[in-house]
């Protein structure tokens, strides 16, 4: 029962854990976890395997294959060095089955289908990231629902030979599209957002088509990292709205 070892959901896990490794000259751990059928966490059936080698700032030979009710999570590859590639995939045809795993404060109900594919390449400081996601009949809490959506996002690797590999200086591209979007601002048959540039300096466009609003807007600006009094990092956006047009009533 995971809840006996910390602030985890109650459950029942059956399986085997094998770990070998070394502390010198640099620590590494070769781990294998097999979760048997009949296991569950917060009432959600769980089964699968996780195999990987962990070392300082590196993940090697990862193989993850887990099922949570009807959802399926897989990952394979390496991460941490210049030529590494780690692929992840998550497919949840019935998100409602996973609602018991959410924190108590998370919006409910949760419903719909979600599919995510991601690829991470290279080292964390300089590597690239790509993500695609599709969803249908999504409902998150009582104030947000989406008939369908498609998302693509990427962050490019740091330029070879660049003195700085800061995330804010690397190329960024985001494309989001949705249909039958219902949110506090209104209900829209179609909505689309695009961002192109870097986190520090980018252009963005927005279009929303609905019964009461038909908006198109463009802006440019960037994110800036600031430190709070307690030393915590916080990101703020500053920029300018270039165009704003509403053709609704």
Coordinates of C-alpha atoms in Angstrom, one line a residue:
X1 CA 0.0 0.0 0.0
X2 CA 1.8 3.2 -1.2
X3 CA 0.0 5.3 1.4
X4 CA 2.0 3.6 4.2
X5 CA 5.2 5.2 2.9
X6 CA 4.2 8.8 2.4
X7 CA 1.6 11.2 1.0
X8 CA 0.5 8.8 -1.7
X9 CA -2.9 7.4 -2.8
X10 CA -4.0 4.2 -1.1
X11 CA -3.6 1.1 -3.2
X12 CA -2.2 -2.4 -3.6
X13 CA 0.9 -3.0 -5.7
X14 CA 2.1 -6.5 -6.4
X15 CA 5.4 -7.1 -8.3
X16 CA 9.1 -7.3 -8.2
X17 CA 11.9 -4.7 -7.9
X18 CA 15.5 -5.5 -8.8
X19 CA 18.3 -2.9 -8.4
X20 CA 22.0 -3.1 -8.9
X21 CA 24.7 -0.5 -9.2
X22 CA 27.8 1.2 -7.9
X23 CA 28.8 4.3 -6.0
X24 CA 32.3 4.8 -7.4
X25 CA 33.8 6.2 -9.5
X26 CA 30.4 7.7 -10.4
X27 CA 27.2 6.3 -9.1
X28 CA 24.7 4.5 -11.3
X29 CA 21.7 2.3 -10.7
X30 CA 20.3 -0.4 -13.0
X31 CA 16.6 -0.8 -12.0
X32 CA 13.9 -3.2 -13.1
X33 CA 10.3 -2.9 -11.8
X34 CA 7.5 -5.3 -12.8
X35 CA 4.0 -4.5 -11.5
X36 CA 1.8 -7.5 -11.6
X37 CA -1.9 -7.8 -12.6
X38 CA -4.3 -7.2 -9.7
X39 CA -2.4 -4.1 -8.7
X40 CA -4.3 -0.8 -8.2
X41 CA -3.8 2.7 -7.0
X42 CA -6.7 4.9 -5.8
X43 CA -8.9 2.2 -7.2
X44 CA -7.3 2.5 -10.7
X45 CA -6.0 -0.9 -12.1
X46 CA -2.2 -0.7 -12.8
X47 CA 0.2 -3.1 -14.5
X48 CA 3.4 -3.0 -16.5
X49 CA 7.2 -2.6 -16.3
X50 CA 9.9 0.0 -15.9
X51 CA 13.5 -0.7 -16.8
X52 CA 16.3 1.9 -16.9
X53 CA 19.8 2.8 -15.8
X54 CA 20.0 6.0 -13.8
X55 CA 23.3 8.0 -13.5
X56 CA 24.1 11.6 -12.7
X57 CA 22.2 13.8 -15.2
X58 CA 21.5 10.8 -17.4
X59 CA 18.8 8.2 -18.2
X60 CA 20.0 5.2 -20.1
X61 CA 18.2 2.3 -21.9
X62 CA 14.8 3.3 -20.6
X63 CA 11.9 1.0 -21.3
X64 CA 8.5 1.9 -19.8
X65 CA 5.3 0.1 -20.6
X66 CA 2.4 0.9 -18.1
X67 CA -1.3 0.6 -18.2
X68 CA -3.7 2.5 -16.0
X69 CA -7.2 1.2 -16.5
X70 CA -7.6 1.7 -20.3
X71 CA -4.8 4.3 -20.5
X72 CA -1.3 3.3 -21.9
X73 CA 2.0 5.0 -21.2
X74 CA 5.2 4.0 -23.0
X75 CA 8.7 5.4 -23.1
X76 CA 12.0 4.3 -24.6
X77 CA 15.5 5.6 -25.3
X78 CA 18.2 7.6 -23.6
X79 CA 18.3 11.2 -22.2
X80 CA 21.2 13.4 -21.0
X81 CA 23.8 13.5 -23.8
X82 CA 24.1 15.3 -27.1
X83 CA 22.9 12.4 -29.4
X84 CA 20.4 10.9 -27.0
X85 CA 16.7 10.6 -27.9
X86 CA 13.8 9.6 -25.5
X87 CA 10.3 9.0 -26.9
X88 CA 7.2 9.1 -24.8
X89 CA 3.6 8.2 -25.7
X90 CA 0.4 8.5 -23.6
X91 CA -3.0 7.3 -24.8
X92 CA -6.0 7.7 -22.6
X93 CA -9.3 6.9 -24.4
X94 CA -11.3 7.4 -21.2
X95 CA -9.8 10.1 -19.0
X96 CA -12.6 9.7 -16.5
X97 CA -11.0 6.5 -15.4
X98 CA -8.0 8.4 -14.2
X99 CA -9.9 11.1 -12.2
X100 CA -9.2 9.3 -8.8
X101 CA -5.5 9.9 -9.3
X102 CA -5.9 13.7 -9.5
X103 CA -5.2 15.9 -6.4
X104 CA -8.2 16.9 -4.4
X105 CA -8.0 20.5 -5.7
X106 CA -7.9 19.5 -9.4
X107 CA -11.0 20.5 -11.4
X108 CA -13.6 17.8 -11.7
X109 CA -15.3 16.2 -13.5
X110 CA -12.7 14.9 -16.0
X111 CA -13.8 13.3 -19.2
X112 CA -12.9 12.7 -22.8
X113 CA -10.0 11.2 -24.7
X114 CA -6.4 12.4 -24.9
X115 CA -3.3 11.3 -26.9
X116 CA 0.2 12.7 -26.4
X117 CA 3.5 12.0 -28.1
X118 CA 6.7 13.7 -27.1
X119 CA 10.4 13.4 -28.0
X120 CA 13.3 14.8 -26.0
X121 CA 16.7 15.0 -27.6
X122 CA 20.2 15.8 -26.2
X123 CA 21.0 17.2 -22.8
X124 CA 18.5 19.1 -20.7
X125 CA 20.3 22.4 -21.0
X126 CA 20.9 22.4 -24.7
X127 CA 18.6 19.7 -26.1
X128 CA 15.4 19.8 -28.2
X129 CA 11.8 19.0 -27.3
X130 CA 8.8 18.2 -29.5
X131 CA 5.2 17.4 -28.5
X132 CA 2.0 16.6 -30.3
X133 CA -1.4 16.2 -28.6
X134 CA -4.9 15.4 -29.7
X135 CA -8.1 15.3 -27.7
X136 CA -11.8 14.8 -28.2
X137 CA -14.9 15.4 -26.1
X138 CA -12.8 16.9 -23.3
X139 CA -14.3 18.2 -20.1
X140 CA -12.2 19.7 -17.3
X141 CA -14.2 20.9 -14.4
X142 CA -17.5 22.7 -14.9
X143 CA -16.1 25.6 -16.9
X144 CA -14.1 24.2 -19.7
X145 CA -15.0 21.8 -22.5
X146 CA -13.6 21.1 -25.9
X147 CA -15.1 19.1 -28.8
X148 CA -11.7 18.5 -30.3
X149 CA -8.2 20.0 -30.2
X150 CA -4.8 19.5 -31.8
X151 CA -1.6 20.9 -30.4
X152 CA 2.0 21.0 -31.6
X153 CA 4.9 22.5 -29.7
X154 CA 8.7 22.4 -30.2
X155 CA 11.7 24.0 -28.6
X156 CA 14.9 23.8 -30.7
X157 CA 18.3 22.7 -29.5
X158 CA 20.8 25.3 -28.6
X159 CA 22.8 26.5 -31.5
X160 CA 26.2 24.7 -31.8
X161 CA 28.9 26.8 -30.4
X162 CA 26.5 29.2 -28.7
X163 CA 27.9 30.7 -25.5
X164 CA 24.5 30.5 -23.8
X165 CA 22.0 27.6 -23.9
X166 CA 19.3 29.5 -21.9
X167 CA 15.8 28.3 -22.7
X168 CA 14.7 31.9 -23.4
X169 CA 17.1 32.2 -26.3
X170 CA 16.1 29.1 -28.2
X171 CA 13.6 28.8 -31.0
X172 CA 10.0 28.1 -30.0
X173 CA 7.0 27.2 -32.0
X174 CA 3.4 26.4 -30.8
X175 CA 0.3 25.7 -32.7
X176 CA -3.0 25.1 -30.9
X177 CA -6.4 24.5 -32.6
X178 CA -9.7 23.7 -31.0
X179 CA -13.4 23.2 -32.0
X180 CA -16.5 23.6 -29.9
X181 CA -14.6 25.4 -27.1
X182 CA -16.7 26.4 -24.1
X183 CA -14.9 28.5 -21.4
X184 CA -15.8 31.5 -19.2
X185 CA -15.2 34.1 -22.0
X186 CA -17.7 32.4 -24.2
X187 CA -18.5 29.5 -26.6
X188 CA -16.5 29.3 -29.8
X189 CA -17.0 27.0 -32.8
X190 CA -13.3 27.4 -33.7
X191 CA -10.2 28.8 -31.9
X192 CA -6.6 28.9 -32.9
X193 CA -3.4 30.2 -31.3
X194 CA 0.1 30.3 -32.7
X195 CA 3.4 31.4 -31.2
X196 CA 6.7 31.7 -33.1
X197 CA 10.1 33.0 -32.1
X198 CA 11.8 32.4 -28.7
X199 CA 10.5 32.5 -25.2
X200 CA 12.3 35.9 -24.8
X201 CA 11.0 37.4 -28.0
X202 CA 8.1 36.0 -30.0
X203 CA 5.1 36.8 -32.1
X204 CA 1.6 35.4 -31.3
X205 CA -1.7 35.3 -33.1
X206 CA -5.2 34.4 -31.8
X207 CA -8.4 33.8 -33.6
X208 CA -11.8 32.8 -32.0
X209 CA -15.0 32.4 -33.9
X210 CA -18.3 32.2 -31.9
X211 CA -21.9 33.4 -31.8
X212 CA -21.1 36.5 -29.7
X213 CA -17.4 37.1 -30.5
X214 CA -15.4 36.8 -33.7
X215 CA -11.9 37.9 -32.6
X216 CA -8.6 38.1 -34.4
X217 CA -5.5 39.5 -32.6
X218 CA -1.8 39.6 -32.9
X219 CA 0.9 40.5 -30.4
X220 CA 4.6 40.4 -29.8
X221 CA 6.6 40.3 -26.6
X222 CA 8.5 37.8 -24.4
X223 CA 8.8 36.0 -21.1
X224 CA 11.1 37.3 -18.4
X225 CA 12.3 35.4 -15.4
X226 CA 12.3 37.2 -12.1
X227 CA 13.1 36.2 -8.6
X228 CA 10.7 36.6 -5.8
X229 CA 11.7 37.7 -2.3
X230 CA 11.9 34.1 -1.2
X231 CA 14.2 33.3 -4.1
X232 CA 11.5 31.5 -6.1
X233 CA 11.6 31.9 -9.9
X234 CA 8.6 33.5 -11.5
X235 CA 7.9 34.2 -15.2
X236 CA 6.2 37.3 -16.4
X237 CA 5.1 38.3 -20.0
X238 CA 5.5 41.8 -21.3
X239 CA 4.8 43.0 -24.8
X240 CA 2.4 44.8 -27.1
X241 CA -0.9 44.0 -28.8
X242 CA -0.3 44.8 -32.5
X243 CA -3.8 44.2 -33.8
X244 CA -7.2 43.5 -32.3
X245 CA -10.4 43.1 -34.3
X246 CA -13.9 41.9 -33.2
X247 CA -16.5 41.3 -35.8
X248 CA -19.1 40.1 -33.4
X249 CA -22.3 41.9 -32.2

